[in-house]
Tab-separated table of C-alpha atoms in Angstrom:
chain	number	residue	atom	x	y	z
A	1	MET	CA	2.187	7.684	-1.421
A	2	GLN	CA	0.857	4.448	-2.904
A	3	ARG	CA	0.057	3.455	-6.244
A	4	SER	CA	-3.687	2.164	-6.881
A	5	THR	CA	-3.261	-0.620	-9.082
A	6	GLY	CA	-2.944	-4.209	-8.137
A	7	ILE	CA	-5.550	-7.117	-7.521
A	8	GLY	CA	-8.959	-5.395	-8.338
A	9	GLY	CA	-7.235	-1.993	-7.589
A	10	ALA	CA	-6.726	-2.875	-4.046
A	11	PHE	CA	-3.490	-4.992	-3.389
A	12	LEU	CA	-0.101	-3.305	-3.814
A	13	GLY	CA	3.223	-5.173	-4.107
A	14	ALA	CA	4.958	-5.964	-0.983
A	15	VAL	CA	4.310	-8.803	1.571
A	16	LEU	CA	3.345	-11.856	-0.416
A	17	LEU	CA	5.316	-10.298	-1.260
A	18	ILE	CA	2.206	-8.457	-1.317
A	19	ALA	CA	1.854	-5.127	0.702
A	20	ILE	CA	-1.812	-4.320	0.616
A	21	ALA	CA	-3.231	-0.833	-0.271
A	22	ALA	CA	-6.789	-0.667	0.889
A	23	CYS	CA	-8.695	-2.046	3.955
A	24	SER	CA	-10.384	-1.925	7.166
A	25	GLY	CA	-12.885	-3.661	9.345
A	26	HIS	CA	-13.461	-6.304	11.996
A	27	ALA	CA	-11.629	-9.436	12.586
A	28	PRO	CA	-13.024	-12.119	10.312
A	29	GLY	CA	-13.513	-14.774	13.140
A	30	GLY	CA	-11.387	-17.644	14.431
A	31	SER	CA	-12.335	-20.227	17.090
A	32	ALA	CA	-10.846	-21.288	20.328
A	33	LEU	CA	-7.952	-23.698	20.389
A	34	PRO	CA	-8.591	-27.392	21.410
A	35	PRO	CA	-5.824	-28.973	23.510
A	36	ALA	CA	-3.897	-30.016	20.596
A	37	GLY	CA	-3.208	-26.390	19.566
A	38	GLN	CA	-2.181	-25.264	23.177
A	39	GLU	CA	1.409	-26.481	22.568
A	40	MET	CA	1.591	-24.298	19.504
A	41	LEU	CA	0.778	-21.432	21.522
A	42	ARG	CA	3.806	-21.933	23.437
A	43	ASN	CA	5.872	-22.372	20.534
A	44	PRO	CA	3.716	-20.922	17.548
A	45	ALA	CA	6.058	-20.815	14.594
A	46	PRO	CA	7.704	-23.929	13.114
A	47	ASN	CA	10.176	-21.776	11.726
A	48	THR	CA	12.024	-20.734	14.822
A	49	SER	CA	15.742	-20.952	13.804
A	50	PRO	CA	17.262	-17.944	11.934
A	51	THR	CA	16.565	-19.406	8.268
A	52	PRO	CA	14.218	-18.137	5.776
A	53	PRO	CA	10.655	-19.492	5.901
A	54	VAL	CA	10.897	-20.023	2.229
A	55	THR	CA	13.111	-22.237	0.363
A	56	ALA	CA	13.670	-21.267	-3.236
A	57	PRO	CA	12.769	-21.784	-5.954
A	58	VAL	CA	9.198	-21.961	-5.213
A	59	THR	CA	5.901	-21.011	-7.037
A	60	ILE	CA	2.810	-20.264	-4.955
A	61	PRO	CA	-0.511	-19.501	-6.682
A	62	TYR	CA	-3.153	-17.390	-4.842
A	63	PRO	CA	-6.600	-17.338	-6.209
A	64	TYR	CA	-8.287	-14.045	-5.048
A	65	THR	CA	-11.479	-12.408	-4.865
A	66	ASN	CA	-12.131	-8.824	-4.309
A	67	GLU	CA	-15.599	-7.275	-3.554
A	68	TRP	CA	-16.222	-3.596	-2.851
A	69	THR	CA	-18.854	-0.813	-2.668
A	70	THR	CA	-18.177	2.746	-4.069
A	71	LYS	CA	-20.009	5.873	-3.022
A	72	THR	CA	-19.640	9.357	-4.604
A	73	TRP	CA	-21.127	12.545	-3.600
A	74	ALA	CA	-21.601	15.655	-5.982
A	75	GLY	CA	-22.029	18.112	-3.118
A	76	PRO	CA	-22.442	18.557	0.561
A	77	THR	CA	-26.181	17.673	0.654
A	78	SER	CA	-26.574	15.553	-2.429
A	79	PRO	CA	-27.365	11.852	-1.728
A	80	PRO	CA	-24.482	9.467	-2.807
A	81	THR	CA	-24.398	7.257	-5.958
A	82	VAL	CA	-23.727	3.896	-5.096
A	83	GLN	CA	-21.962	1.304	-7.159
A	84	LYS	CA	-21.108	-2.410	-6.260
A	85	GLY	CA	-18.056	-4.040	-7.975
A	86	SER	CA	-16.199	-7.317	-7.820
A	87	ASP	CA	-13.042	-8.955	-9.245
A	88	SER	CA	-11.347	-12.156	-8.976
A	89	GLY	CA	-8.165	-13.848	-10.527
A	90	VAL	CA	-4.933	-15.370	-9.703
A	91	THR	CA	-1.694	-13.856	-8.162
A	92	THR	CA	1.138	-16.251	-8.834
A	93	VAL	CA	4.248	-15.594	-6.560
A	94	LYS	CA	7.557	-16.898	-7.534
A	95	PHE	CA	10.567	-16.990	-5.385
A	96	ALA	CA	14.182	-17.286	-6.784
A	97	LEU	CA	17.580	-16.949	-4.974
A	98	ASP	CA	20.720	-15.367	-6.350
A	99	LYS	CA	23.228	-17.639	-4.579
A	100	LYS	CA	25.979	-15.217	-4.965
A	101	THR	CA	24.434	-12.172	-2.940
A	102	GLY	CA	21.841	-14.248	-1.027
A	103	ILE	CA	19.177	-11.703	-2.266
A	104	TYR	CA	15.772	-13.081	-3.476
A	105	ASP	CA	14.020	-12.068	-6.598
A	106	VAL	CA	10.222	-12.381	-6.016
A	107	VAL	CA	8.055	-12.119	-9.050
A	108	GLU	CA	4.187	-11.550	-8.622
A	109	LEU	CA	2.145	-11.990	-11.696
A	110	ILE	CA	-1.586	-10.675	-10.998
A	111	LYS	CA	-4.085	-11.786	-13.695
A	112	SER	CA	-7.538	-10.552	-13.343
A	113	LYS	CA	-10.730	-11.952	-14.953
A	114	SER	CA	-11.521	-8.434	-15.830
A	115	GLY	CA	-8.446	-8.369	-17.958
A	116	SER	CA	-6.109	-6.402	-16.107
A	117	PHE	CA	-2.495	-7.736	-15.565
A	118	GLU	CA	0.333	-6.696	-13.179
A	119	ASN	CA	3.872	-7.768	-12.993
A	120	LEU	CA	5.531	-6.769	-9.837
A	121	ASN	CA	9.321	-7.657	-9.168
A	122	SER	CA	10.870	-7.207	-5.706
A	123	ALA	CA	14.399	-7.620	-4.376
A	124	ILE	CA	14.281	-8.926	-0.786
A	125	GLY	CA	16.704	-10.181	1.759
A	126	PHE	CA	15.908	-12.444	4.791
A	127	LEU	CA	18.440	-10.593	6.941
A	128	ARG	CA	19.525	-11.358	10.595
A	129	HIS	CA	17.445	-9.199	12.972
A	130	HIS	CA	16.877	-9.212	16.767
A	131	GLY	CA	18.068	-12.893	17.240
A	132	GLY	CA	15.860	-13.943	14.277
A	133	ILE	CA	15.505	-12.669	10.705
A	134	ALA	CA	13.472	-10.095	8.980
A	135	GLN	CA	12.010	-9.973	5.489
A	136	ILE	CA	13.679	-6.803	4.182
A	137	ILE	CA	12.291	-5.210	0.834
A	138	LEU	CA	15.066	-3.462	-0.871
A	139	SER	CA	13.362	-2.253	-4.027
A	140	ASP	CA	10.535	-3.178	-6.424
A	141	ASN	CA	9.227	-2.295	-9.820
A	142	TYR	CA	5.936	-2.969	-11.567
A	143	THR	CA	4.021	-2.733	-14.756
A	144	TYR	CA	0.150	-2.410	-14.736
A	145	THR	CA	-2.032	-2.864	-17.840
A	146	ALA	CA	-5.898	-2.575	-18.341
A	147	GLY	CA	-7.024	-2.284	-21.857
A	148	SER	CA	-5.661	1.154	-23.189
A	149	PHE	CA	-4.470	2.074	-19.608
A	150	SER	CA	-0.912	1.330	-18.456
A	151	GLU	CA	1.107	2.213	-15.437
A	152	THR	CA	4.917	1.528	-14.417
A	153	GLY	CA	6.699	2.515	-11.191
A	154	MET	CA	9.610	1.761	-8.997
A	155	ASP	CA	10.261	2.118	-5.256
A	156	THR	CA	13.800	1.978	-3.563
A	157	TYR	CA	14.167	1.932	0.184
A	158	PRO	CA	17.574	3.074	1.249
A	159	ASN	CA	17.210	1.596	4.769
A	160	GLY	CA	15.174	-1.275	3.681
A	161	GLN	CA	11.400	-1.974	4.528
A	162	ASN	CA	11.059	-4.538	7.371
A	163	SER	CA	7.768	-6.398	6.244
A	164	PHE	CA	7.812	-9.483	8.446
A	165	ASP	CA	9.932	-10.634	11.459
A	166	PHE	CA	10.670	-14.306	12.154
A	167	PRO	CA	10.143	-16.411	14.110
A	168	LEU	CA	6.675	-15.162	14.703
A	169	THR	CA	6.727	-15.169	18.478
A	170	THR	CA	3.210	-14.502	20.085
A	171	GLY	CA	3.079	-10.914	21.139
A	172	ASN	CA	5.551	-9.508	18.830
A	173	ARG	CA	4.865	-6.164	17.308
A	174	TRP	CA	6.795	-4.207	14.696
A	175	SER	CA	6.382	-1.210	12.206
A	176	ALA	CA	6.912	-1.599	8.372
A	177	ALA	CA	6.845	2.219	7.683
A	178	ALA	CA	9.971	3.108	5.800
A	179	GLY	CA	11.214	6.024	3.799
A	180	HIS	CA	11.463	5.395	-0.010
A	181	SER	CA	11.919	7.231	-3.250
A	182	SER	CA	9.604	6.281	-6.086
A	183	TYR	CA	8.168	7.272	-9.485
A	184	VAL	CA	4.969	6.423	-11.230
A	185	ASN	CA	4.291	6.712	-14.957
A	186	ILE	CA	0.842	6.532	-16.234
A	187	HIS	CA	-0.225	6.354	-20.090
A	188	GLN	CA	-3.871	6.267	-21.543
A	189	SER	CA	-4.147	5.954	-25.285
A	190	GLY	CA	-7.275	6.342	-27.306
A	191	LYS	CA	-9.588	9.253	-27.623
A	192	ASN	CA	-8.946	10.798	-24.113
A	193	ALA	CA	-5.283	9.852	-24.363
A	194	PHE	CA	-2.843	11.431	-21.812
A	195	ALA	CA	0.487	10.760	-20.175
A	196	GLU	CA	1.265	11.752	-16.419
A	197	ASN	CA	4.577	11.214	-14.600
A	198	THR	CA	5.158	11.573	-10.802
A	199	ALA	CA	8.231	11.389	-8.846
A	200	TYR	CA	8.282	11.720	-4.941
A	201	THR	CA	10.511	11.130	-1.857
A	202	GLU	CA	8.541	10.064	1.234
A	203	ALA	CA	9.791	9.680	4.924
A	204	ALA	CA	8.569	6.781	7.331
A	205	ASP	CA	6.150	9.378	8.876
A	206	GLY	CA	4.281	9.971	5.539
A	207	THR	CA	5.751	13.492	4.922
A	208	TYR	CA	6.762	13.796	1.477
A	209	ARG	CA	7.834	15.900	-1.600
A	210	SER	CA	6.639	15.321	-5.112
A	211	GLN	CA	6.455	16.587	-8.556
A	212	THR	CA	3.984	15.691	-11.296
A	213	SER	CA	3.757	16.465	-15.054
A	214	PHE	CA	0.732	15.929	-17.083
A	215	SER	CA	0.178	16.122	-20.782
A	216	ASN	CA	-2.699	15.483	-23.093
A	217	ILE	CA	-1.502	13.577	-25.965
A	218	HIS	CA	-4.544	13.605	-28.289
A	219	GLY	CA	-5.237	16.374	-30.919
A	220	ASN	CA	-4.382	20.091	-30.169
A	221	GLN	CA	-5.079	19.859	-26.295
A	222	ASN	CA	-1.492	20.939	-25.153
A	223	GLN	CA	-2.903	24.028	-23.357
A	224	ASN	CA	-4.334	21.744	-20.834
A	225	ASN	CA	-0.931	20.376	-19.860
A	226	TYR	CA	0.385	21.233	-16.373
A	227	ALA	CA	3.082	20.638	-13.711
A	228	SER	CA	2.609	20.672	-9.997
A	229	THR	CA	4.578	20.050	-6.777
A	230	THR	CA	3.385	19.026	-3.305
A	231	HIS	CA	5.156	19.347	-0.052
A	232	VAL	CA	3.332	17.547	2.850
A	233	LEU	CA	4.591	18.435	6.463
A	234	LEU	CA	3.256	17.487	9.951
A	235	ASN	CA	3.829	20.487	12.181
A	236	LYS	CA	3.182	23.486	9.890
A	237	ALA	CA	1.178	24.209	6.636
A	238	SER	CA	1.630	21.974	3.682
A	239	ASP	CA	1.648	23.403	0.159
A	240	TYR	CA	0.764	22.753	-3.566
A	241	THR	CA	1.715	24.619	-6.569
A	242	LEU	CA	0.135	24.207	-10.086
A	243	SER	CA	1.454	25.793	-13.231
A	244	GLU	CA	-0.668	25.901	-16.408
A	245	ARG	CA	1.303	28.353	-18.526
A	246	ALA	CA	0.232	26.994	-21.810
A	247	ALA	CA	-3.437	27.749	-20.892
A	248	GLY	CA	-2.439	31.353	-20.095
A	249	TYR	CA	-2.387	31.178	-16.087
A	250	ASN	CA	0.072	32.223	-13.686
A	251	LYS	CA	1.383	29.681	-11.113
A	252	LEU	CA	-1.057	28.924	-8.182
A	253	THR	CA	0.020	28.345	-4.748
A	254	GLN	CA	-2.285	26.597	-2.164
A	255	LEU	CA	-1.283	26.486	1.499
A	256	PHE	CA	-3.205	23.949	3.851
A	257	GLU	CA	-2.942	25.174	7.277
A	258	LEU	CA	-3.208	23.030	10.655
A	259	PRO	CA	-6.640	22.657	12.003
A	260	LYS	CA	-7.943	25.528	14.185
A	261	ASN	CA	-11.393	25.932	15.971
A	262	GLY	CA	-12.808	23.124	13.970
A	263	ASP	CA	-11.736	24.362	10.497
A	264	ILE	CA	-8.791	23.836	8.169
A	265	ALA	CA	-7.798	27.121	6.325
A	266	VAL	CA	-6.706	26.716	2.631
A	267	ARG	CA	-5.304	29.801	1.113
A	268	SER	CA	-4.996	30.029	-2.698
A	269	GLU	CA	-2.356	32.669	-3.721
A	270	GLY	CA	-0.832	34.076	-6.903
A	271	LYS	CA	-1.020	36.647	-9.474
A	272	GLU	CA	-4.080	36.841	-11.654
A	273	PRO	CA	-5.020	35.115	-13.980
A	274	LEU	CA	-5.047	31.885	-11.919
A	275	PRO	CA	-6.569	28.469	-12.690
A	276	PHE	CA	-8.322	28.318	-9.529
A	277	LYS	CA	-10.136	31.052	-7.290
A	278	ARG	CA	-7.920	33.137	-5.106
A	279	GLY	CA	-8.609	33.611	-1.585
A	280	THR	CA	-8.941	31.593	1.780
A	281	VAL	CA	-11.656	29.048	2.458
A	282	LYS	CA	-12.372	27.597	5.743
A	283	VAL	CA	-12.771	23.823	5.268
A	284	PRO	CA	-14.684	21.883	8.096
A	285	ASP	CA	-12.187	19.842	9.784
A	286	TRP	CA	-12.219	16.253	8.179
A	287	TYR	CA	-9.087	14.673	9.928
A	288	PRO	CA	-10.024	11.492	11.882
A	289	GLY	CA	-10.005	11.051	15.568
A	290	ASP	CA	-9.968	14.197	17.547
A	291	GLY	CA	-9.767	16.363	14.352
A	292	SER	CA	-6.022	17.301	14.732
A	293	LEU	CA	-3.294	16.271	12.302
A	294	PRO	CA	-2.089	12.756	13.458
A	295	GLY	CA	1.610	12.477	14.862
A	296	THR	CA	2.343	10.431	11.828
A	297	LEU	CA	0.586	10.551	8.567
A	298	TYR	CA	1.558	6.935	7.610
A	299	SER	CA	1.288	4.059	9.890
A	300	ASP	CA	1.870	0.273	9.182
A	301	GLN	CA	1.879	-1.824	12.430
A	302	PHE	CA	2.044	-5.677	12.607
A	303	HIS	CA	1.152	-7.737	15.777
A	304	VAL	CA	1.610	-11.571	16.049
A	305	VAL	CA	-1.597	-13.013	17.592
A	306	GLY	CA	-0.611	-16.342	18.054
A	307	THR	CA	-1.949	-19.837	16.844
A	308	GLU	CA	-5.362	-19.815	15.410
A	309	TYR	CA	-7.498	-21.919	13.048
A	310	ALA	CA	-7.757	-20.188	9.518
A	311	PRO	CA	-11.205	-18.929	9.747
A	312	SER	CA	-14.318	-20.423	7.918
A	313	PRO	CA	-15.549	-19.695	5.484
A	314	GLN	CA	-13.235	-16.991	4.259
A	315	CYS	CA	-10.137	-19.130	3.957
A	316	GLY	CA	-11.904	-21.762	1.714
A	317	SER	CA	-9.695	-24.817	1.327
A	318	ARG	CA	-7.275	-23.591	4.018
A	319	GLU	CA	-10.018	-23.157	6.545
A	320	GLY	CA	-9.696	-25.045	9.734
A	321	GLN	CA	-5.882	-25.413	9.365
A	322	LEU	CA	-3.570	-24.373	12.248
A	323	ALA	CA	-1.849	-21.376	11.472
A	324	THR	CA	0.119	-18.361	13.060
A	325	GLU	CA	-2.149	-15.345	12.796
A	326	VAL	CA	-0.511	-11.950	12.187
A	327	VAL	CA	-2.541	-8.811	12.025
A	328	GLU	CA	-1.546	-5.586	10.147
A	329	LYS	CA	-3.148	-2.217	10.624
A	330	PHE	CA	-2.404	0.350	8.085
A	331	ALA	CA	-3.435	4.065	7.856
A	332	ASN	CA	-2.298	6.831	5.425
A	333	LEU	CA	-3.616	10.427	5.543
A	334	ASP	CA	-2.847	13.156	2.896
A	335	PRO	CA	-3.752	16.864	3.894
A	336	VAL	CA	-3.203	18.167	0.429
A	337	GLN	CA	-4.910	15.446	-1.798
A	338	GLY	CA	-7.471	14.866	0.915
A	339	PHE	CA	-7.533	11.177	1.200
A	340	TYR	CA	-7.589	8.827	4.239
A	341	ASN	CA	-6.979	5.161	3.457
A	342	THR	CA	-7.028	2.483	5.974
A	343	TYR	CA	-7.052	-1.160	6.141
A	344	THR	CA	-6.743	-4.295	8.453
A	345	ALA	CA	-5.340	-7.524	7.063
A	346	TRP	CA	-5.313	-10.969	8.709
A	347	TYR	CA	-2.313	-13.076	7.736
A	348	TYR	CA	-2.480	-17.019	8.373
A	349	LEU	CA	0.942	-18.490	8.026
A	350	MET	CA	1.324	-22.215	7.826
A	351	PRO	CA	3.256	-24.996	6.179
A	352	LEU	CA	2.409	-25.016	2.455
A	353	ALA	CA	5.061	-27.830	1.449
A	354	LYS	CA	8.310	-28.898	2.582
A	355	GLY	CA	10.613	-25.997	3.499
A	356	GLN	CA	7.601	-23.627	2.719
A	357	TYR	CA	6.179	-21.769	5.849
A	358	TRP	CA	4.152	-18.975	4.246
A	359	PHE	CA	0.817	-17.337	3.819
A	360	GLY	CA	-2.026	-19.878	3.636
A	361	CYS	CA	-4.681	-17.298	3.589
A	362	ILE	CA	-4.936	-13.607	3.656
A	363	ILE	CA	-8.123	-11.534	4.508
A	364	GLU	CA	-8.172	-7.846	4.031
A	365	LYS	CA	-10.588	-5.287	4.799
A	366	TYR	CA	-10.135	-1.865	3.388
A	367	ALA	CA	-11.641	1.696	3.190
A	368	ASN	CA	-10.365	4.437	0.809
A	369	ARG	CA	-11.956	7.826	1.586
A	370	THR	CA	-11.543	11.058	-0.404
A	371	TYR	CA	-12.718	14.398	1.060
A	372	ALA	CA	-13.716	17.701	-0.423
A	373	ASN	CA	-10.864	19.381	1.348
A	374	GLY	CA	-10.424	22.598	-0.902
A	375	TRP	CA	-7.569	21.225	-3.091
A	376	ALA	CA	-7.540	22.558	-6.744
A	377	MET	CA	-8.000	18.948	-7.825
A	378	SER	CA	-10.809	17.945	-5.308
A	379	ALA	CA	-14.537	17.964	-5.822
A	380	GLY	CA	-15.021	21.216	-3.540
A	381	SER	CA	-14.479	22.508	-0.090
A	382	TRP	CA	-17.390	21.237	2.149
A	383	GLY	CA	-15.096	19.161	4.228
A	384	LYS	CA	-16.891	15.905	4.034
A	385	LEU	CA	-16.699	12.802	1.844
A	386	SER	CA	-16.692	13.121	-1.974
A	387	SER	CA	-15.936	9.397	-2.509
A	388	GLU	CA	-15.606	6.236	-0.444
A	389	GLN	CA	-14.698	2.704	-1.420
A	390	ILE	CA	-15.078	-0.168	1.272
A	391	GLY	CA	-14.295	-3.716	0.206
A	392	THR	CA	-12.874	-7.084	1.231
A	393	GLU	CA	-10.200	-9.020	-0.613
A	394	ILE	CA	-9.184	-12.633	0.046
A	395	LEU	CA	-6.370	-14.641	-1.099
A	396	ILE	CA	-5.914	-18.401	-0.441
A	397	ALA	CA	-2.755	-20.316	-1.363
A	398	SER	CA	-3.575	-23.379	-3.730
A	399	LYS	CA	-0.999	-26.154	-4.733
A	400	VAL	CA	2.510	-25.120	-4.315
A	401	LYS	CA	5.366	-25.888	-6.861
A	402	SER	CA	8.552	-26.468	-4.840
A	403	GLN	CA	12.050	-27.411	-5.825
A	404	ALA	CA	13.933	-27.617	-2.573
A	405	LEU	CA	17.539	-27.238	-4.386
A	406	PHE	CA	19.281	-25.175	-1.697
A	407	GLY	CA	18.053	-26.998	1.611
A	408	GLY	CA	17.498	-24.574	4.487
A	409	LEU	CA	20.030	-21.805	3.764
A	410	SER	CA	21.514	-21.263	7.196
A	411	LEU	CA	22.427	-17.624	6.760
A	412	PRO	CA	26.197	-17.504	7.454
A	413	ALA	CA	27.553	-14.050	8.360
A	414	LEU	CA	28.474	-13.197	4.774
A	415	THR	CA	25.660	-14.650	2.969
A	416	PHE	CA	24.055	-11.237	2.498
A	417	PRO	CA	25.776	-7.959	1.384
A	418	PRO	CA	25.923	-5.415	3.997
A	419	ILE	CA	23.171	-2.764	3.893
A	420	ALA	CA	22.236	0.220	6.014
A	421	PHE	CA	19.450	-1.626	7.694
A	422	ARG	CA	17.897	-0.407	10.993
A	423	PRO	CA	14.515	-1.211	12.550
A	424	MET	CA	11.751	1.075	11.320
A	425	SER	CA	9.771	3.170	13.677
A	426	LEU	CA	7.263	5.842	13.343
A	427	ARG	CA	8.211	9.456	14.268
């Protein structure tokens, strides 16, 4: 589960700390290394000792651009409606250090020229891991506003989320998939005012339980209020329940079976009257690959490619600078809500200032797809796309404001409080 706000609706908080939520595509380029770069290939990361790559306090502005194309389908044979969009703004990342605990407070202020604003606050630790250190996200919370719309949320990671491993040794791979408990509160004021609250617990493999409450808060529309639950599983049917008692309906239960013979059976059950037609529909199998439910519904894999030049023209003022390239491939499938979101991100880490070895440029290509999968809240049950958004987002670090007050922080054994951290792996 991921929230959909952020830079232009694409980026989510985590690894800039920015953990991205929306992308896919082909590598944006890069050129062969000249002889001057060959030595860096053998020892790619200047930050090879077990010390944090960032010296706090530091402020790093990231001007960004985001361009996308959205297609929507009204039915299985209707042509898509196509709409192009774009956004730009600045994400300002501020690192501060609590010297007593060794935990970093990282604030991202995301100001869009379209008028939206997000404030993401994350607690992270640069913790010893595999002979080096890892950037471990412990929790985050955020607020997002765009006109009359607002959203708040929080994530906690009981075992931590391993977002980046240092030193960035060529060929190193890791997973950032992590179990977490979260909530999201949404509020819309004005003529079509409503409030929605969702809480969920998700495992590292993408299975989850959630509950949602929705309320119209304008006029006398309380009969449209509802409560729902979702339980997504891997090896047996996932289920969804919908209760609209104020509207006079009994509880609806939907079961989403595993694919069989090219179809996914969706059974809608309950005692009439129901808010959705009772019975079983066979939805054409829309799952990616061979059509079977993936072995994991959530995947977030990182790979250190090695030393490259920051590509031109994508990285703007940072193009042509030697950097360590890290590639992230993300995928998230939800058999109940009917979405399949993917992205590929290319991170170019380089010295930004004294004591600051961080992201000089980030390129993300994303694809967010929703299918008519028979869910009561979906567009239908024809098993093909009902919406698709494909885009590219780019962030480029500008002038860094750094106050190297704490030196290199050598991470003595008791610098960080003990937490139950273990490397994350997909199941």
